[in-house]
Amino acid sequence: MEDRAIIQLDHVSKSFTVRSGIFGGRKNMQVIGDLSLSIGRGEVLCLVGESGCGKTTTGKLIVGLIKPTSGRILFEGKDIWSMNNEEFKDYRKAVQIIHQDPYSSLNPVHRIYNILSAPLFRHGLVRNRSEAEEKVLDLLDRVDLTPPGDFIYKYPHQLSGGQRQRVAIARSLTLNPKFIVADEAVSMLDVSIRLSIIELLRRLKEEMNVTFLFITHDLAMAKYFGWEGRIAVMYLGRIVEIGPTPRVIENPLHPYTKALLMAIPEADPQVTRNKTPMKLRSLDIPSLLNLPPGCSFNPRCPFWIEGTCDKEVPDMYEPENDHYVSCFLFRGK
Amino acid sequence: MKSREIVKRIFWEPLVIISRDKAGLIGFIFLLSILLLSFVGPYFVKLDTEVKLDKIYQFPSREHILGTDNQGRDIFSQIVNGGRDVIIVAFLAGLISTLIAVSLGSLSAYAGGFTDTVIMFITEIILTIPQFPLLAVLAAFVRLTNPTMLAFIIGFLGWPALARAIRSQVLSIKERDYIEAARVLDLGRMHIIFSEILPNMLSYIVISLIMAMTGAVYSQVGLIILGLVPFYGHNWGLMIQLAWTRGAIFYKGSIFYILSPIIAIVLFQWSAVTFTRSLEGIFNPRLRAGE
Amino acid sequence: MTREILNIENLFVEYSNIRGKVKAVRGVNLKLYKGENLALIGESGSGKTTLGTAIIRLLPSSGYIKDGRIVYKGNGNEYDISKFSEKELRQFRWKEIAMVFQSALNSFNPVLKVWDQIYDTARAHGISNRNFVKERAISLLRYVQLDPERVINSYPHELSGGMRQRVLIAMSLLLEPKILILDEPTTALDILTQRNIIELLRTIKADMGLSMIFISHDLSLAAELADRVAVMYAGAIVELGSVEDIFYRPKHPYTLGLIKAVPTVTAGFRELYSIPGSPPDLINLTPGCKFAPRCEYKNSVCEKDEPMLVEVGQDHFVACFRHKEIGNGR
Amino acid sequence: MSRVKKILSNYIFLRAVRAILTVFIVATLTFFIIRLMPGNPIEIYIGQLMSQYGMSFQDAKNQAAALFSIDLNAPLSKQYVIYMRNLLRGDFGVSFLSQGTPVALMISAYLPWTIFSVGISILISFTLGITLGMLAAYKRGSIFDHIMSTIAAILSAIPNYLIGILLLIIIGVQLGLIPVSAMRGTVSPGIKPGFTWIFIKDIFSRALLPIMTYVVSTIGGWTLSMKSSTLNTLGEDYVTVAKARGLPESRITFAYVGRNALLPLFTSLTMQMGFLMGGSALIESIFVYKGIGWALGASIAQRDYPVMQAVFLIITIAVIVANFIADLLYSKLDPRIKIGGE
């Protein structure tokens, strides 16, 4: 897998300093702790976790919007923060992001044409207006905004949420990317529209051979979009379990993953009413400013081993082939 | 873009939007009239400087539409000729304040960290010092010799509140997802500042400029009334100062003499503030597109 | 068991804005029975929240009830809520029908302690014995698994989202209302907290036997908690039936589409698809079935007339001309 | 958090530190402005003494040094230290014109009147303004709202000194209700200060026009801000929930809407204090109300530099102290900022 990897995270950590006033105490808030991850070319990796677990930060680190506090992020084997200008430009073009909120991801003062043509002009993909128009129409067509002529000179506010998200997707495609981070790309959309956006992403992935990091809080969507890929489950800034999607869903190993799967309400009365949720030791999520020592899930975990889980941080163990878990229950297995 | 479309976008659409808000429209009309009166009017109405002792404190008549002053001079001609300098100084001062505020405010927000802390600390300090006394004290020290200097002094003290507001605007726009998208698309810093951030702040900046202008009118006329601006030939502020120091205001018949410049200033301030209500719409495509 | 407690008759609600009149609720007929859980399901703009707030007459100032009655049957009497005076409404709200709002985060006055807000509520309904209220508040907070001593003296901002939601639920039980309306009670919460709230609501239902109305865009909440489900589209109820009917024998193409649009995690794969197009403009409504433009079953009749709710099975109603053609389960 | 840290990050503590720091900086600025400005007042004064009274340079310099309470022969850094030390002792030097009168004494005679008139005005204007603003918000769209909002918009656009002049003309001259030309100063001669009815009546009647001016010129701003703040608050979920809980209208209006709508106005309150204290230079000059603002105007007109410098400093300090008090009030009203830490 290493040689095919398009993106690798090598012991990446990210902290923010939180200050209160001029003399207030500075506190280190570790959002990502020692994250190592490798995403193969053409793969779909679903990053799943609750809000505030650090999954959006991971996405921003990968697209180079923020710098890691420590560790390296490699694109095609090169550390993005020690690239030369030429290499960094190529990386910028190759790695794109689709945001969650289609209402804030499009600049309200620009028409769709301007939004989509700016990167084309900037990177010399078109030379004049008629070329740009042609290319923009083609992009709109590709994201099923048809007929594209109806959309090209509209402002974002004249479109519905689903249509805006399609424009945002079209924008991410302008530079023929190799890798796209989709950060909760459907969670703000109406239920009946979500699936069509997911289908669009799936189609683009096939047509353009794009690698996807699909960030979501919705395990069902992850399962649906990433069945052929892998799922990584994140909790308080760390990946606690990672493996091929079918195995993580059908045979979850980490207590947190298990708790999630047992807790998720499902749109099927029989299925959902027959669930027996896991009894957690505590309902409260620890604050990132005040993380518990040892495994961060230990204060809530029913399988917690006193003296071990609250003292040491577990490594990644591989009890099954390609299926990793960071939990002492699997040490030595 | 065809030239007709440009004309339509720059002139016609804003007018349509202005006409939508009633108060804003009235403000716009008044402001335009005052500007015309003060900048074009002097070519038609000469300043009456001739002392006519037989015509002191006359009430409005066909000959003198606003009556006459304590030396029998026509008040209307004084009003027409007394606005230009006040407005020019206010505009210059407002422009300087806005320029400083926009540069420091955006720099502070964009750079963040230590730069931000320092700029904001200085801003807060200047903000705490009462502006008018500082101006007055400075005016006493610095020999004010011409209007430009006055505009500079007022402008250099008027930026802190604006800078703070601009900073928070830039901070909030900077965090929007479309800025992130532009960064990921490598559209360049210039594009991000001038094409993504600035257009979203344009209405805010123009409104700030107008508010800074009204603030400058306040300081300027205040200084003139206190007698701290020695060089002036003739303007609305000076009319008030003369009426006050020479005791004209204590005379019942002087009502038109004293009221005219006051009303001129008040109308200018009010119409400028009211006009800003329409400006929001001119720069906002959501309102522009006519939804 | 099936005695009705609330009867919404032919209700129309509109909002006026600059562009015109938004027809948010159009001719809704709905009964709520004693002790049942009813789910109102729909997407944004379907009118579900408007319907919910109309029941306790808390529409935003631009909204008004245009027509229809909301009949509440309690204490052996019938009251038309839509005719209540302000004073009657004040006494009625929270005592008879309480409502838990979407954003528990903002449901509390940020400058008052939890206790003050609880006591405010009791006092507004004539209970001013501090010790009595305190005891009741403590037992309710304990019931929703909170540490009463700590919570009662906290300001809202000192509590987490899940805790605030539980405080609000505890507060909604303060006056032992007959009906509890919950608007998206779990939407903003993380999954483990959601589960906890769902379990809590289940316990409340078992313990107290009150009637609940759940308003949600989330089908799974209905699947979890509802006895009956009403599906809303463009301001009207398009299908109404038992939770099994709705999930396993849907008869309206929209219901079918919604269910097929949501993947499940633990169940096996099933065929999924999404509904094309987007919801209609509620200001300029076209004639005919409002769902027709997005419907694969539509024919010329659908574009002319709007279908009424008809009974297609026991207590199963659907508003579709072509319901016979819609698949029988999966 | 340790206890020391807790105090260090405490909101009030931080505000106090900032206030003291600001005073220090302003005092320093004043020192350097006086000495480094092109039209250095000390040199001008020395020049004056030499040309008018034919003094020798050394004599003139000594007299100037005594007036400014500065040792002009010392290096600038030492002068600065002495200046600051004198300030700490409350020694601001002596006036040019009324020679020999310590500036500190003059300030203690003028300052209370400005604090009295401006303070009362802010109280009246703030209370009235927020009441009217809330009413306008509650009756949004009504004739009352339209009229109130229009008047408020016009009033807040007029410079306060013009309102002062207008009041003087209308009430004093045209209607002749108040003998404006006789009303000079803050207290009628012969009336003894104390908690007597006569004294209180007298000081209020003399402060009447300045107070009216301040109130009329600020009330529009308060009405408009309170209206928009109330409208925002009325849209908050907790207000809807309070209605759903069946709370009486009065309780919602005061404890739920009013108190929260008030909070954002505190920033303007601190700004307003500075603005009014500063504007008092004009207002008090117009009415010849002998407060600190009048003293500033007079000292500038007569180029009485020691007084000017000290009065300016005192006005600034008064504003900083007033801001600090507003901050304290704010922290009492909003529980969310009590703890500086988290």
mmCIF file with all atom_site columns, N, CA and C in Angstrom, chain A residues 217-249:
data_model
loop_
_atom_site.group_PDB
_atom_site.id
_atom_site.type_symbol
_atom_site.label_atom_id
_atom_site.label_alt_id
_atom_site.label_comp_id
_atom_site.label_asym_id
_atom_site.label_entity_id
_atom_site.label_seq_id
_atom_site.pdbx_PDB_ins_code
_atom_site.Cartn_x
_atom_site.Cartn_y
_atom_site.Cartn_z
_atom_site.occupancy
_atom_site.B_iso_or_equiv
_atom_site.pdbx_formal_charge
_atom_site.auth_seq_id
_atom_site.auth_comp_id
_atom_site.auth_asym_id
_atom_site.auth_atom_id
_atom_site.pdbx_PDB_model_num
ATOM 1  N N  . HIS A 1 217 ? -20.202 12.303 9.824  1.00 0.00 ? 217 HIS A N  1
ATOM 2  C CA . HIS A 1 217 ? -20.559 11.823 11.155 1.00 0.00 ? 217 HIS A CA 1
ATOM 3  C C  . HIS A 1 217 ? -21.552 10.679 11.017 1.00 0.00 ? 217 HIS A C  1
ATOM 4  N N  . ASP A 1 218 ? -21.953 10.418 9.766  1.00 0.00 ? 218 ASP A N  1
ATOM 5  C CA . ASP A 1 218 ? -23.064 9.507  9.511  1.00 0.00 ? 218 ASP A CA 1
ATOM 6  C C  . ASP A 1 218 ? -22.513 8.168  9.017  1.00 0.00 ? 218 ASP A C  1
ATOM 7  N N  . LEU A 1 219 ? -22.487 7.197  9.921  1.00 0.00 ? 219 LEU A N  1
ATOM 8  C CA . LEU A 1 219 ? -21.918 5.901  9.572  1.00 0.00 ? 219 LEU A CA 1
ATOM 9  C C  . LEU A 1 219 ? -22.652 5.252  8.407  1.00 0.00 ? 219 LEU A C  1
ATOM 10 N N  . ALA A 1 220 ? -23.966 5.497  8.314  1.00 0.00 ? 220 ALA A N  1
ATOM 11 C CA . ALA A 1 220 ? -24.734 4.868  7.252  1.00 0.00 ? 220 ALA A CA 1
ATOM 12 C C  . ALA A 1 220 ? -24.293 5.398  5.894  1.00 0.00 ? 220 ALA A C  1
ATOM 13 N N  . MET A 1 221 ? -24.050 6.722  5.823  1.00 0.00 ? 221 MET A N  1
ATOM 14 C CA . MET A 1 221 ? -23.581 7.300  4.569  1.00 0.00 ? 221 MET A CA 1
ATOM 15 C C  . MET A 1 221 ? -22.190 6.760  4.234  1.00 0.00 ? 221 MET A C  1
ATOM 16 N N  . ALA A 1 222 ? -21.341 6.653  5.260  1.00 0.00 ? 222 ALA A N  1
ATOM 17 C CA . ALA A 1 222 ? -19.997 6.137  5.053  1.00 0.00 ? 222 ALA A CA 1
ATOM 18 C C  . ALA A 1 222 ? -20.058 4.720  4.499  1.00 0.00 ? 222 ALA A C  1
ATOM 19 N N  . LYS A 1 223 ? -20.940 3.957  5.094  1.00 0.00 ? 223 LYS A N  1
ATOM 20 C CA . LYS A 1 223 ? -21.083 2.582  4.642  1.00 0.00 ? 223 LYS A CA 1
ATOM 21 C C  . LYS A 1 223 ? -21.544 2.563  3.187  1.00 0.00 ? 223 LYS A C  1
ATOM 22 N N  . TYR A 1 224 ? -22.495 3.411  2.874  1.00 0.00 ? 224 TYR A N  1
ATOM 23 C CA . TYR A 1 224 ? -23.067 3.412  1.538  1.00 0.00 ? 224 TYR A CA 1
ATOM 24 C C  . TYR A 1 224 ? -22.062 3.884  0.501  1.00 0.00 ? 224 TYR A C  1
ATOM 25 N N  . PHE A 1 225 ? -21.327 4.952  0.827  1.00 0.00 ? 225 PHE A N  1
ATOM 26 C CA . PHE A 1 225 ? -20.397 5.509  -0.148 1.00 0.00 ? 225 PHE A CA 1
ATOM 27 C C  . PHE A 1 225 ? -19.090 4.721  -0.187 1.00 0.00 ? 225 PHE A C  1
ATOM 28 N N  . GLY A 1 226 ? -18.709 4.184  0.954  1.00 0.00 ? 226 GLY A N  1
ATOM 29 C CA . GLY A 1 226 ? -17.365 3.621  1.026  1.00 0.00 ? 226 GLY A CA 1
ATOM 30 C C  . GLY A 1 226 ? -17.310 2.116  1.216  1.00 0.00 ? 226 GLY A C  1
ATOM 31 N N  . TRP A 1 227 ? -18.319 1.412  0.735  1.00 0.00 ? 227 TRP A N  1
ATOM 32 C CA . TRP A 1 227 ? -18.360 -0.037 0.978  1.00 0.00 ? 227 TRP A CA 1
ATOM 33 C C  . TRP A 1 227 ? -17.127 -0.731 0.429  1.00 0.00 ? 227 TRP A C  1
ATOM 34 N N  . GLU A 1 228 ? -16.631 -0.252 -0.707 1.00 0.00 ? 228 GLU A N  1
ATOM 35 C CA . GLU A 1 228 ? -15.459 -0.890 -1.315 1.00 0.00 ? 228 GLU A CA 1
ATOM 36 C C  . GLU A 1 228 ? -14.151 -0.366 -0.716 1.00 0.00 ? 228 GLU A C  1
ATOM 37 N N  . GLY A 1 229 ? -14.270 0.696  0.114  1.00 0.00 ? 229 GLY A N  1
ATOM 38 C CA . GLY A 1 229 ? -13.037 1.282  0.660  1.00 0.00 ? 229 GLY A CA 1
ATOM 39 C C  . GLY A 1 229 ? -12.856 0.936  2.123  1.00 0.00 ? 229 GLY A C  1
ATOM 40 N N  . ARG A 1 230 ? -12.292 1.884  2.846  1.00 0.00 ? 230 ARG A N  1
ATOM 41 C CA . ARG A 1 230 ? -12.041 1.654  4.267  1.00 0.00 ? 230 ARG A CA 1
ATOM 42 C C  . ARG A 1 230 ? -12.737 2.713  5.103  1.00 0.00 ? 230 ARG A C  1
ATOM 43 N N  . ILE A 1 231 ? -12.925 2.393  6.373  1.00 0.00 ? 231 ILE A N  1
ATOM 44 C CA . ILE A 1 231 ? -13.481 3.354  7.326  1.00 0.00 ? 231 ILE A CA 1
ATOM 45 C C  . ILE A 1 231 ? -12.452 3.589  8.429  1.00 0.00 ? 231 ILE A C  1
ATOM 46 N N  . ALA A 1 232 ? -12.260 4.846  8.781  1.00 0.00 ? 232 ALA A N  1
ATOM 47 C CA . ALA A 1 232 ? -11.439 5.157  9.950  1.00 0.00 ? 232 ALA A CA 1
ATOM 48 C C  . ALA A 1 232 ? -12.350 5.830  10.964 1.00 0.00 ? 232 ALA A C  1
ATOM 49 N N  . VAL A 1 233 ? -12.368 5.331  12.197 1.00 0.00 ? 233 VAL A N  1
ATOM 50 C CA . VAL A 1 233 ? -13.220 5.904  13.225 1.00 0.00 ? 233 VAL A CA 1
ATOM 51 C C  . VAL A 1 233 ? -12.363 6.777  14.137 1.00 0.00 ? 233 VAL A C  1
ATOM 52 N N  . MET A 1 234 ? -12.806 8.019  14.315 1.00 0.00 ? 234 MET A N  1
ATOM 53 C CA . MET A 1 234 ? -12.015 8.967  15.073 1.00 0.00 ? 234 MET A CA 1
ATOM 54 C C  . MET A 1 234 ? -12.721 9.322  16.384 1.00 0.00 ? 234 MET A C  1
ATOM 55 N N  . TYR A 1 235 ? -11.942 9.435  17.445 1.00 0.00 ? 235 TYR A N  1
ATOM 56 C CA . TYR A 1 235 ? -12.505 9.867  18.722 1.00 0.00 ? 235 TYR A CA 1
ATOM 57 C C  . TYR A 1 235 ? -11.500 10.787 19.401 1.00 0.00 ? 235 TYR A C  1
ATOM 58 N N  . LEU A 1 236 ? -11.911 11.992 19.714 1.00 0.00 ? 236 LEU A N  1
ATOM 59 C CA . LEU A 1 236 ? -11.061 12.979 20.377 1.00 0.00 ? 236 LEU A CA 1
ATOM 60 C C  . LEU A 1 236 ? -9.669  13.081 19.774 1.00 0.00 ? 236 LEU A C  1
ATOM 61 N N  . GLY A 1 237 ? -9.619  13.243 18.455 1.00 0.00 ? 237 GLY A N  1
ATOM 62 C CA . GLY A 1 237 ? -8.356  13.535 17.809 1.00 0.00 ? 237 GLY A CA 1
ATOM 63 C C  . GLY A 1 237 ? -7.484  12.340 17.476 1.00 0.00 ? 237 GLY A C  1
ATOM 64 N N  . ARG A 1 238 ? -7.981  11.146 17.751 1.00 0.00 ? 238 ARG A N  1
ATOM 65 C CA . ARG A 1 238 ? -7.187  9.960  17.424 1.00 0.00 ? 238 ARG A CA 1
ATOM 66 C C  . ARG A 1 238 ? -8.033  8.980  16.639 1.00 0.00 ? 238 ARG A C  1
ATOM 67 N N  . ILE A 1 239 ? -7.365  8.231  15.758 1.00 0.00 ? 239 ILE A N  1
ATOM 68 C CA . ILE A 1 239 ? -8.089  7.170  15.068 1.00 0.00 ? 239 ILE A CA 1
ATOM 69 C C  . ILE A 1 239 ? -8.087  5.952  15.987 1.00 0.00 ? 239 ILE A C  1
ATOM 70 N N  . VAL A 1 240 ? -9.270  5.451  16.298 1.00 0.00 ? 240 VAL A N  1
ATOM 71 C CA . VAL A 1 240 ? -9.334  4.325  17.221 1.00 0.00 ? 240 VAL A CA 1
ATOM 72 C C  . VAL A 1 240 ? -9.484  2.998  16.488 1.00 0.00 ? 240 VAL A C  1
ATOM 73 N N  . GLU A 1 241 ? -9.978  3.079  15.252 1.00 0.00 ? 241 GLU A N  1
ATOM 74 C CA . GLU A 1 241 ? -10.141 1.838  14.503 1.00 0.00 ? 241 GLU A CA 1
ATOM 75 C C  . GLU A 1 241 ? -10.125 2.159  13.025 1.00 0.00 ? 241 GLU A C  1
ATOM 76 N N  . ILE A 1 242 ? -9.473  1.314  12.253 1.00 0.00 ? 242 ILE A N  1
ATOM 77 C CA . ILE A 1 242 ? -9.476  1.521  10.805 1.00 0.00 ? 242 ILE A CA 1
ATOM 78 C C  . ILE A 1 242 ? -9.416  0.170  10.108 1.00 0.00 ? 242 ILE A C  1
ATOM 79 N N  . GLY A 1 243 ? -10.226 0.049  9.074  1.00 0.00 ? 243 GLY A N  1
ATOM 80 C CA . GLY A 1 243 ? -10.220 -1.226 8.366  1.00 0.00 ? 243 GLY A CA 1
ATOM 81 C C  . GLY A 1 243 ? -11.174 -1.187 7.196  1.00 0.00 ? 243 GLY A C  1
ATOM 82 N N  . PRO A 1 244 ? -11.223 -2.254 6.413  1.00 0.00 ? 244 PRO A N  1
ATOM 83 C CA . PRO A 1 244 ? -12.155 -2.311 5.292  1.00 0.00 ? 244 PRO A CA 1
ATOM 84 C C  . PRO A 1 244 ? -13.587 -2.117 5.785  1.00 0.00 ? 244 PRO A C  1
ATOM 85 N N  . THR A 1 245 ? -14.356 -1.322 5.070  1.00 0.00 ? 245 THR A N  1
ATOM 86 C CA . THR A 1 245 ? -15.683 -0.927 5.526  1.00 0.00 ? 245 THR A CA 1
ATOM 87 C C  . THR A 1 245 ? -16.552 -2.116 5.983  1.00 0.00 ? 245 THR A C  1
ATOM 88 N N  . PRO A 1 246 ? -16.686 -3.171 5.187  1.00 0.00 ? 246 PRO A N  1
ATOM 89 C CA . PRO A 1 246 ? -17.583 -4.257 5.620  1.00 0.00 ? 246 PRO A CA 1
ATOM 90 C C  . PRO A 1 246 ? -17.170 -4.840 6.965  1.00 0.00 ? 246 PRO A C  1
ATOM 91 N N  . ARG A 1 247 ? -15.854 -4.917 7.181  1.00 0.00 ? 247 ARG A N  1
ATOM 92 C CA . ARG A 1 247 ? -15.417 -5.548 8.432  1.00 0.00 ? 247 ARG A CA 1
ATOM 93 C C  . ARG A 1 247 ? -15.624 -4.628 9.635  1.00 0.00 ? 247 ARG A C  1
ATOM 94 N N  . VAL A 1 248 ? -15.411 -3.342 9.441  1.00 0.00 ? 248 VAL A N  1
ATOM 95 C CA . VAL A 1 248 ? -15.620 -2.415 10.569 1.00 0.00 ? 248 VAL A CA 1
ATOM 96 C C  . VAL A 1 248 ? -17.103 -2.379 10.940 1.00 0.00 ? 248 VAL A C  1
ATOM 97 N N  . ILE A 1 249 ? -17.963 -2.397 9.913  1.00 0.00 ? 249 ILE A N  1
ATOM 98 C CA . ILE A 1 249 ? -19.398 -2.336 10.192 1.00 0.00 ? 249 ILE A CA 1
ATOM 99 C C  . ILE A 1 249 ? -19.900 -3.651 10.780 1.00 0.00 ? 249 ILE A C  1
#
